[in-house]
mmCIF file of C-alpha atoms in Angstrom:
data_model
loop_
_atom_site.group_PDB
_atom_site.id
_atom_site.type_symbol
_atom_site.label_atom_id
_atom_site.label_comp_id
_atom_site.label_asym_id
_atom_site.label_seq_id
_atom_site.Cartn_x
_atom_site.Cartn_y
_atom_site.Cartn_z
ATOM 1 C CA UNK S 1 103.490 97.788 119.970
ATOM 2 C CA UNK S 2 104.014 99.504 116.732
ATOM 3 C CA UNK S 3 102.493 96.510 115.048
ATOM 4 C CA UNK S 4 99.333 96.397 116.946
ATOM 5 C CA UNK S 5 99.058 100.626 116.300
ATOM 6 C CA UNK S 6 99.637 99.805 112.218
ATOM 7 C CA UNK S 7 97.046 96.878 112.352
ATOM 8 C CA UNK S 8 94.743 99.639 114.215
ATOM 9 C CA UNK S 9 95.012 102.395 111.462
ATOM 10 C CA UNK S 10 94.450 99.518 109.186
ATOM 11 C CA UNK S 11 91.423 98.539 111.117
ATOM 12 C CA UNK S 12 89.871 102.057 111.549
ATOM 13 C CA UNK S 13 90.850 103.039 107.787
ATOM 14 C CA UNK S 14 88.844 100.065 106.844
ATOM 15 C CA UNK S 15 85.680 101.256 109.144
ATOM 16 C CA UNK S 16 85.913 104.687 107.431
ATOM 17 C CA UNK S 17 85.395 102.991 103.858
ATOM 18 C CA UNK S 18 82.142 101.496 105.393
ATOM 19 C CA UNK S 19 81.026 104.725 106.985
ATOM 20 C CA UNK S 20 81.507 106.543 103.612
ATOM 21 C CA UNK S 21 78.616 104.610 101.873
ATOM 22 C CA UNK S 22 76.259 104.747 104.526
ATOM 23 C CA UNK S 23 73.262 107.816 105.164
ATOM 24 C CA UNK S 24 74.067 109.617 101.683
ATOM 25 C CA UNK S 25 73.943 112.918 101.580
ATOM 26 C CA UNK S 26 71.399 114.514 99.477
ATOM 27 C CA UNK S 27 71.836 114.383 95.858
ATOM 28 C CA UNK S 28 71.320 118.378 94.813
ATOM 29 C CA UNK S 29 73.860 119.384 97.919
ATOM 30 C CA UNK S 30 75.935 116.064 96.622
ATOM 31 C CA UNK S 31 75.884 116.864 92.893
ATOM 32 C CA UNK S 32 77.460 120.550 93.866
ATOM 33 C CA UNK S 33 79.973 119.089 96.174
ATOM 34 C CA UNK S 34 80.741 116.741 93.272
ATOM 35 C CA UNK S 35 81.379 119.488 90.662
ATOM 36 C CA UNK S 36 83.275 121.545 92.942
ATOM 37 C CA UNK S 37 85.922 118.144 93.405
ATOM 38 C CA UNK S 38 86.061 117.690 89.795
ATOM 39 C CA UNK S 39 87.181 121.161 89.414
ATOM 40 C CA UNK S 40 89.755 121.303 92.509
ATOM 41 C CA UNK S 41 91.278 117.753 91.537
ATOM 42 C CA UNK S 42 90.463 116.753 87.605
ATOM 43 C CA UNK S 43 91.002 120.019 86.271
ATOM 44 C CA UNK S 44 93.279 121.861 88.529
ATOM 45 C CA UNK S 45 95.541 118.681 87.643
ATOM 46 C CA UNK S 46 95.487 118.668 84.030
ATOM 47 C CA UNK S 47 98.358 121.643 83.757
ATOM 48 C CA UNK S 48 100.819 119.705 85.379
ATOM 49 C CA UNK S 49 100.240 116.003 84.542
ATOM 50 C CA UNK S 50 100.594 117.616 80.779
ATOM 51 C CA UNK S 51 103.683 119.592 81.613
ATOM 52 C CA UNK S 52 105.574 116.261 83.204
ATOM 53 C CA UNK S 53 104.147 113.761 80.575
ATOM 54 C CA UNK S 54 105.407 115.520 78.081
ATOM 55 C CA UNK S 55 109.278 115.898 79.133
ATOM 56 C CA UNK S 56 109.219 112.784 80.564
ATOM 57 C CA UNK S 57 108.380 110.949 76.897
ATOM 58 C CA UNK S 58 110.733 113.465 75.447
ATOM 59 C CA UNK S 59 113.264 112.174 78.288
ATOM 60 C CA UNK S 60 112.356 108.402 78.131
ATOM 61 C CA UNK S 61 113.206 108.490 74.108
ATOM 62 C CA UNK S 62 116.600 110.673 74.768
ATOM 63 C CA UNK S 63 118.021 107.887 76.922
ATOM 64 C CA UNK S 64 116.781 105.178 74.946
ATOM 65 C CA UNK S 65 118.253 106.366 72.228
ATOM 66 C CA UNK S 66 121.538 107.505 73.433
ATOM 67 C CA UNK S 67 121.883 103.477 74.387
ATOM 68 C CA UNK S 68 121.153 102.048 71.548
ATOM 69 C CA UNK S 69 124.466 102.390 70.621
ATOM 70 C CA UNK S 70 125.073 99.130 68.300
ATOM 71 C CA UNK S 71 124.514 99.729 65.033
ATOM 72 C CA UNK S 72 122.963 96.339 64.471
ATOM 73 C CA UNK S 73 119.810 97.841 66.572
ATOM 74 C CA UNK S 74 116.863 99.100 64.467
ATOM 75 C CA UNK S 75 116.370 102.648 65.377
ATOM 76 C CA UNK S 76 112.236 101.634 65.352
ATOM 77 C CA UNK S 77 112.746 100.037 69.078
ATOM 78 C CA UNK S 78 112.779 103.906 70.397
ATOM 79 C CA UNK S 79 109.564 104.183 69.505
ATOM 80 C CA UNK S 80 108.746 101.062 70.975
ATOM 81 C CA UNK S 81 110.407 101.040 74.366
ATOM 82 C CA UNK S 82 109.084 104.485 74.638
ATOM 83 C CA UNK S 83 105.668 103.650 73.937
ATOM 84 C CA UNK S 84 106.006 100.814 76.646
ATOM 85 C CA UNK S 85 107.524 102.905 79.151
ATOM 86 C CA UNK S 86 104.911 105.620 79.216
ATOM 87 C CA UNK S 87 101.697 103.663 79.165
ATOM 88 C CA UNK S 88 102.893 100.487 81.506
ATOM 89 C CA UNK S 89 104.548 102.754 84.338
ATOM 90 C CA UNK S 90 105.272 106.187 83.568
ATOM 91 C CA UNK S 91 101.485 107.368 83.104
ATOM 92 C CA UNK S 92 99.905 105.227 85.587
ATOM 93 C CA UNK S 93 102.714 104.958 88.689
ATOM 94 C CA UNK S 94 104.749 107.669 88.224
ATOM 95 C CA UNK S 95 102.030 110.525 87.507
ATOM 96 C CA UNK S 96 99.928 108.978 90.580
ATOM 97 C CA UNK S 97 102.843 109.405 92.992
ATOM 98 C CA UNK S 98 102.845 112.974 91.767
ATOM 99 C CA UNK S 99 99.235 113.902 92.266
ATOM 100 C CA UNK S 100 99.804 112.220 96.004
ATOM 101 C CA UNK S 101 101.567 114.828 96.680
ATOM 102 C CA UNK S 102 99.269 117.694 94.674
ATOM 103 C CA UNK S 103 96.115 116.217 95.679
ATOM 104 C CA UNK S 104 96.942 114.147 98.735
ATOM 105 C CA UNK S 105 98.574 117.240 100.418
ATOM 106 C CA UNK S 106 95.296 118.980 99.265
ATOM 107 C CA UNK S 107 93.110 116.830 100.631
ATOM 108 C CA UNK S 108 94.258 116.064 103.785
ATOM 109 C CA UNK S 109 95.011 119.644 104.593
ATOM 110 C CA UNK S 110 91.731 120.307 103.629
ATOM 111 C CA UNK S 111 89.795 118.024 105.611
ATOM 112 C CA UNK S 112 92.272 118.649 108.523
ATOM 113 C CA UNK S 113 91.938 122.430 108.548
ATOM 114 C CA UNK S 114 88.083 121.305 108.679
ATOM 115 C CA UNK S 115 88.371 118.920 112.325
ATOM 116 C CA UNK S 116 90.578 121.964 113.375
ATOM 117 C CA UNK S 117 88.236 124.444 113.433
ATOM 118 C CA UNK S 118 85.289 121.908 114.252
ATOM 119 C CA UNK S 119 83.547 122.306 111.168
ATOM 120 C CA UNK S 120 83.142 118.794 111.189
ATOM 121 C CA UNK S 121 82.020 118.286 114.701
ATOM 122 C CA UNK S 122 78.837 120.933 113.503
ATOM 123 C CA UNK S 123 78.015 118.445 110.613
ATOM 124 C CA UNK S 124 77.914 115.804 113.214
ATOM 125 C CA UNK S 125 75.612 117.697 115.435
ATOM 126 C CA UNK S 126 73.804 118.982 112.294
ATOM 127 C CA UNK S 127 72.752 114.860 111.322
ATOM 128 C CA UNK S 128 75.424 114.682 108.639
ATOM 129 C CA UNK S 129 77.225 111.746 107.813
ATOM 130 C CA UNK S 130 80.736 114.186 107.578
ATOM 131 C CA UNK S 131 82.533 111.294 106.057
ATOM 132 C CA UNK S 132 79.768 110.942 103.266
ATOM 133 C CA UNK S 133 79.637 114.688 102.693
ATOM 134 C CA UNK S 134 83.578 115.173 102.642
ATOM 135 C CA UNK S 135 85.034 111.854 100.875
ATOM 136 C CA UNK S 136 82.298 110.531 99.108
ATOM 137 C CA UNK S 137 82.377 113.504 95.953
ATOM 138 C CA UNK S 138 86.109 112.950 95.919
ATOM 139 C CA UNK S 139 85.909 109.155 94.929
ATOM 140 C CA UNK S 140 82.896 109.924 92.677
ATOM 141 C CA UNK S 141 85.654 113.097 91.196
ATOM 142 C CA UNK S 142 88.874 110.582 90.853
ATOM 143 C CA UNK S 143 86.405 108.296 88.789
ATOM 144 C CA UNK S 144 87.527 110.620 85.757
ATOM 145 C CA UNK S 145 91.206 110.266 87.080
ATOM 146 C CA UNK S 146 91.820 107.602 83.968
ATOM 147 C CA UNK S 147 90.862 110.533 81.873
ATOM 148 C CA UNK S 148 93.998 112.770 82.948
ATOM 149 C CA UNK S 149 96.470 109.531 82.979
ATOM 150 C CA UNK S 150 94.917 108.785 79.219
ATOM 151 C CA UNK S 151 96.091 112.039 78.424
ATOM 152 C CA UNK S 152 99.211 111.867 79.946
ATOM 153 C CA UNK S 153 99.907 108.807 77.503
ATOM 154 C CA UNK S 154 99.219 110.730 74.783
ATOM 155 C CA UNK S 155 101.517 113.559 75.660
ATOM 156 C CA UNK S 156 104.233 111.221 77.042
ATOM 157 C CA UNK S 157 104.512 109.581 73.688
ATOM 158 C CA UNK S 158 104.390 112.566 71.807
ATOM 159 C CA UNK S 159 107.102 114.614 73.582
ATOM 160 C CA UNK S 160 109.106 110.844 72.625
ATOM 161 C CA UNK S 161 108.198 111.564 68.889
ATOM 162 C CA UNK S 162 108.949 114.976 69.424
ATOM 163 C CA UNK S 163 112.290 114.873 71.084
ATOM 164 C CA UNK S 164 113.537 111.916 68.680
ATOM 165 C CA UNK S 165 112.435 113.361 65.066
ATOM 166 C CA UNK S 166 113.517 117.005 66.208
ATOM 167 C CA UNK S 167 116.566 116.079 68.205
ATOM 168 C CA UNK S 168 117.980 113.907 65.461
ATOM 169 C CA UNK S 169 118.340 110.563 67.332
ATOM 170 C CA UNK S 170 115.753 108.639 64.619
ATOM 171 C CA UNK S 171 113.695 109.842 62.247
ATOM 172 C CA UNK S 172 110.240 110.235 62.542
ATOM 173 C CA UNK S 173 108.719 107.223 60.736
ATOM 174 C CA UNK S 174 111.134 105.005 62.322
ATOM 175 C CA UNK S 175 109.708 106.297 65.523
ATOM 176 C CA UNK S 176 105.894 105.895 64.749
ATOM 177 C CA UNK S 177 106.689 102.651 63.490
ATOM 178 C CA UNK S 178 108.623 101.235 66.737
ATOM 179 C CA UNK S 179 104.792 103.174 68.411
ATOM 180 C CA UNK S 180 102.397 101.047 66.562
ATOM 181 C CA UNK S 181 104.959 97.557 66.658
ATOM 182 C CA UNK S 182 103.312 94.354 68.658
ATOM 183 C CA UNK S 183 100.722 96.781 70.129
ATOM 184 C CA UNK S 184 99.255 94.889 73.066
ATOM 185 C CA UNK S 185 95.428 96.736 73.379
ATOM 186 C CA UNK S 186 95.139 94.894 76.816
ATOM 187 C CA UNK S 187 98.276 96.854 78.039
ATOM 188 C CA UNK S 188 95.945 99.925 78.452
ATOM 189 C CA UNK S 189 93.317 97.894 80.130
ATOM 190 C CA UNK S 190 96.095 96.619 82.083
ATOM 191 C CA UNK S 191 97.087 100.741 83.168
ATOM 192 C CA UNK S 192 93.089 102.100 83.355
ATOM 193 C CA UNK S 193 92.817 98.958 86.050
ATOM 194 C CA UNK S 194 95.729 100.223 88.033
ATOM 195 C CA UNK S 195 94.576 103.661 87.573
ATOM 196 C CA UNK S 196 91.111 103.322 89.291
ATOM 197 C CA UNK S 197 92.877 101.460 91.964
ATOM 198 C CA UNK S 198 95.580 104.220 92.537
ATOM 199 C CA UNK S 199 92.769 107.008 92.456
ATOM 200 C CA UNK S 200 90.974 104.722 95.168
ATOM 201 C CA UNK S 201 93.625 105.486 97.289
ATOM 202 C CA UNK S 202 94.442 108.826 96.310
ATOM 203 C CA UNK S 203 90.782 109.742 97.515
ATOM 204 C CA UNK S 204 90.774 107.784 100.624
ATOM 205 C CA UNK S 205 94.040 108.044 102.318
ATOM 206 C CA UNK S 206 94.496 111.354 102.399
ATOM 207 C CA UNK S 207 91.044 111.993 103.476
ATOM 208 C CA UNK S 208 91.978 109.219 106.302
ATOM 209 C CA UNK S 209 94.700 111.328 107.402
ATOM 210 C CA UNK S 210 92.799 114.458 107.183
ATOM 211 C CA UNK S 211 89.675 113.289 109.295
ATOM 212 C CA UNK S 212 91.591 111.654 112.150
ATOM 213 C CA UNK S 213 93.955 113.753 112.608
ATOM 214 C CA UNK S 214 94.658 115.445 116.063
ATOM 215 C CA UNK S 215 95.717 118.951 117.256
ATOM 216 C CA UNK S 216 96.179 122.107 115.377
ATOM 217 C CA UNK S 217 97.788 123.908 112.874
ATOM 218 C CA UNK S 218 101.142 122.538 112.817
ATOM 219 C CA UNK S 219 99.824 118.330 113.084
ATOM 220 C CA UNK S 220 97.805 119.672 109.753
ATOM 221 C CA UNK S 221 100.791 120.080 107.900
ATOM 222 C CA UNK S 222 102.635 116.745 109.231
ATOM 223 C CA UNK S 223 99.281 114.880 108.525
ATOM 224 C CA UNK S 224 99.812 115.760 104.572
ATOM 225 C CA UNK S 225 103.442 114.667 105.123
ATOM 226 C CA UNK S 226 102.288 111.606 106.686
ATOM 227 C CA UNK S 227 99.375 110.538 104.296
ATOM 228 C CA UNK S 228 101.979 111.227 100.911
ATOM 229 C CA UNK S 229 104.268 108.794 102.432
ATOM 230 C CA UNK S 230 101.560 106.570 102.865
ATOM 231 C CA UNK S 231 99.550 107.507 99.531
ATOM 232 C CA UNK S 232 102.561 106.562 97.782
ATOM 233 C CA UNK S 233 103.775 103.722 99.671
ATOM 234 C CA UNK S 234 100.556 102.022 98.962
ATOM 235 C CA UNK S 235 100.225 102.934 95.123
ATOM 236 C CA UNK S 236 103.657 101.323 94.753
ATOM 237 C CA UNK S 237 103.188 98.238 96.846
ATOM 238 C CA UNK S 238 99.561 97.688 95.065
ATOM 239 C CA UNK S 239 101.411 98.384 91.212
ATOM 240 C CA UNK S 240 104.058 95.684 92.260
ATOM 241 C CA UNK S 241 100.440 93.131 92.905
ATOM 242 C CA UNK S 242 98.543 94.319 89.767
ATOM 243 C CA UNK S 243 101.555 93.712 87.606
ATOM 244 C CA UNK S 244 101.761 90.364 88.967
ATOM 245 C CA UNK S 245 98.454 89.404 88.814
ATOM 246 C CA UNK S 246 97.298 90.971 85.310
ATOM 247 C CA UNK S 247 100.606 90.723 83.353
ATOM 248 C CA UNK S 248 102.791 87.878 85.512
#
């Protein structure tokens, strides 16, 4: 039974996708509602993905550093694993399960306070494609989500250099040097690819969740529960087949 209700969801989430695309909105009421999600998820997002990146790469070199305990071991593989660390998983995964929570909850509460109060029953008797007008400028807005995860690279791997040449665990040209060692340049390619898949979902599921939800005020704030769990489950499960297929 539980099966058949996941298969379903699966079913109807894949219905919504199609329903997104179809009778656009439009474009001068679009290119507003488009601005306006750029602002509420890009920018509103930037303080915080900065603020983690950076102790996280400060972190990441800390412990790397405190077990490199051999002497044998060049102190230059700091750099390296940190480097590594930050642009294969921490930027991309870690950062995205984040902003499921700051942007899913958003989202879905969003939406959901909307089929609450009916707001989106009025678009439907207005001749509005509501899924168009609500999802459709958040997908076109998490386009620029490889922007924020580029700069969360950046700051990760700077808080590393940071925390290593100022906290005395290597010094700093050992550091860049372990950086710029055996740089792969497809390894970014490899975490902008997962990063346009994760913001795929990060636009979609939550606004799933928000649009078909039931009841009132207290379902609102189990549906943003409900669609992090999910949000997330899904970005990890999808990171485990894009590292397979692009780097296995």
């Amino acid at each position: 039974m539980m099966l058949i209700r996941y298969l379903s969801q699966i079913g109807r989430y894949f219905l919504m996708l199609k329903e997104i695309f179809n009778k656009q909105t439009k474009w001068p009421v679009m290119k507003n509602l488009i601005l306006k999600e750029i602002d509420d998820l890009i920018i509103d997002s930037l303080g915080i993905v900065c603020f983690i990146s950076f102790f996280i790469g400060g972190v990441v070199a800390i412990q790397t550093a405190l077990n490199l305990t051999n002497p044998l071991i060049p102190k230059y593989l700091i750099g390296f694993a940190t480097r590594q660390s930050v642009i294969l998983e921490f930027a991309p995964t870690f950062i995205s399960v984040i902003m499921a929570g700051k942007m899913g909850s958003y989202i879905t509460s969003s939406i959901g306070t909307m089929r609450v109060t009916e707001q989106i029953d009025a678009l439907e008797v207005m001749g509005v494609n509501s899924l168009n007008y609500l999802v459709f400028p958040k997908i076109i807005a998490l386009l620029m989500y490889p922007f924020v995860i580029g700069i969360s690279m950046f700051l990760g791997v700077f808080g590393g250099w940071l925390a290593c040449a100022y906290g005395g665990f290597s010094t700093s040209q050992d550091f860049i040097q372990g950086a710029q060692m055996e740089f792969i340049p497809f390894h970014i390619t490899y975490a902008f690819i997962k990063t346009l898949i994760f913001a795929m979902l990060l636009a979609t599921i939550p606004s799933f969740h928000g649009y078909y939800m039931k009841g009132g005020a207290l379902e609102v704030g189990k549906a943003s529960t409900v669609s992090f769990v999910w949000t997330s489950v899904c970005i990890i499960l999808f990171n485990y087949i894009l590292t397979q297929l692009l780097l296995g």
